[in-house]
Amino acid sequence: NIEEIDSVYSYTELEAVSSSFNKMLIKAKKLEGGRQEFVSNVSHELKTPMTSMKVLADSLLSQPDASVEMYREFLTDINNEIEREDKIINDLLSLVKFDRKTGTINVKPTDLNELLEQILKRLRPIAVKNHVELIFESFRAVTAEVDEVKLSLALSNLIENAIKYNKEDGWVRVSLNADHKFFFVKVVDSGIGIPEEFQDQIFERFYRVDKARSRGTGGTGLGLSITKNVVMMHHGEIRLYSKEDDGTTFTVRIPLSYIPPKPHTAKKKGG
Ligand code: ADP
C-alpha cells in the first residue's frame, strides 16, 4: 500500500526534522548564551581600565595644588591603563579576524626556523627581565604553507605565557621538528604549571587561572583562544600537558601543506 508507506515515510521524516530542529534550537540557545556571556565579559574587561583612569583623573583634578611630580606619577598610571585597554582591544580584534569560520587566511611558504628566531629575538628582553632562560632547538629546516602574521602571533602567545608563568631562574625550551606531513612546535617551561581541573577551560576566552597574577603580568585571558583559533585555521591541533607546580608543555601540530576549505556547493533540491 503506497499510501501507508508514504505516511510512514513522512512520519519518520517529520521525526527527523523535529529532532534536528530541536538540536538546532539547543545549539542556538547555547550560542546565544555564549554570546551574552562574551559581551558581558568584554564590557567588564573594557570598563576596568576606564574606571581606574577615571579615579586617577578625578583625584588629580580634586587637588588644586598638585605638584609636577604628582602629575607625572598619575599620568604614568593613566598611560599604563591606556596601554592595557589598547591590548584588550587589539586582542579582541584579532579574535574576530581569526575566526575559523569567517576569518581570511593568507598562506605562503614560510621558513619556520626564521619565523621562530624572529619571535624569540622579540621576546628575549622579556625573558631577561623575568630571569628566564630562553632556549631554541631546531631539528631540521622546515618550510610550510602558513599565514606568517597569524602563526607568529599564535606562537608568541605560547612562548610569552611560558615566560610569564615561570619561576625565578626558570627556563623555556622551544623546539621545531617535522615529518613528511606535519611540523611540530613544542613549548616547554619550568613554570608554575596548570592544575588539571583548569586545563579544559584554559582555551576559553577571558579564562585565567589566577586573575590577579595574569592582570599583573599584563594578561587579557584572550591569548590562548587566539592561538587555538589560528591553529584551527591551519587545520592543526594544539595539546597541553601540565602538572601544578611542575611546568607546562604545549604542542602544536600543523600540516606542512595548507588544506584549503572545501567550496560550498548549494544542495540540489530533490534527487
Ligand atoms: P593571559 O592573557 O591571562 O595570559 P591566556 O589566554 O594566554 O591569557 O592564558 C590563560 C590562562 O592560562 C593564564 O591566565 C594562565 O592562568 C594560564 N596559562 C597559560 N599558559 C600558561 C603556562 N605556560 N603556565 C602556566 N599557566 C599558564
CSV table of N, CA and C in Angstrom, one decimal, residues 1-12:
chain,number,residue,atom,x,y,z
A,1,ASN,N,0.8,-1.2,0.0
A,1,ASN,CA,0.0,0.0,0.0
A,1,ASN,C,0.9,1.3,0.0
A,2,ILE,N,0.8,1.9,-1.1
A,2,ILE,CA,1.7,3.1,-1.3
A,2,ILE,C,1.4,4.2,-0.3
A,3,GLU,N,0.1,4.4,0.0
A,3,GLU,CA,-0.3,5.4,0.9
A,3,GLU,C,0.3,5.2,2.3
A,4,GLU,N,0.2,3.9,2.7
A,4,GLU,CA,0.8,3.5,4.0
A,4,GLU,C,2.3,3.8,4.1
A,5,ILE,N,3.0,3.4,3.1
A,5,ILE,CA,4.4,3.6,3.0
A,5,ILE,C,4.7,5.1,3.1
A,6,ASP,N,3.9,5.8,2.3
A,6,ASP,CA,4.1,7.3,2.2
A,6,ASP,C,3.9,7.9,3.6
A,7,SER,N,2.9,7.5,4.3
A,7,SER,CA,2.6,8.1,5.6
A,7,SER,C,3.7,7.8,6.6
A,8,VAL,N,4.2,6.5,6.6
A,8,VAL,CA,5.2,6.1,7.5
A,8,VAL,C,6.5,6.9,7.2
A,9,TYR,N,6.8,7.0,5.9
A,9,TYR,CA,7.9,7.7,5.5
A,9,TYR,C,7.9,9.2,6.0
A,10,SER,N,6.7,9.8,5.8
A,10,SER,CA,6.5,11.2,6.2
A,10,SER,C,6.7,11.3,7.7
A,11,TYR,N,6.2,10.3,8.4
A,11,TYR,CA,6.3,10.4,9.9
A,11,TYR,C,7.7,10.4,10.3
A,12,THR,N,8.5,9.4,9.8
A,12,THR,CA,9.9,9.3,10.2
A,12,THR,C,10.7,10.6,9.8
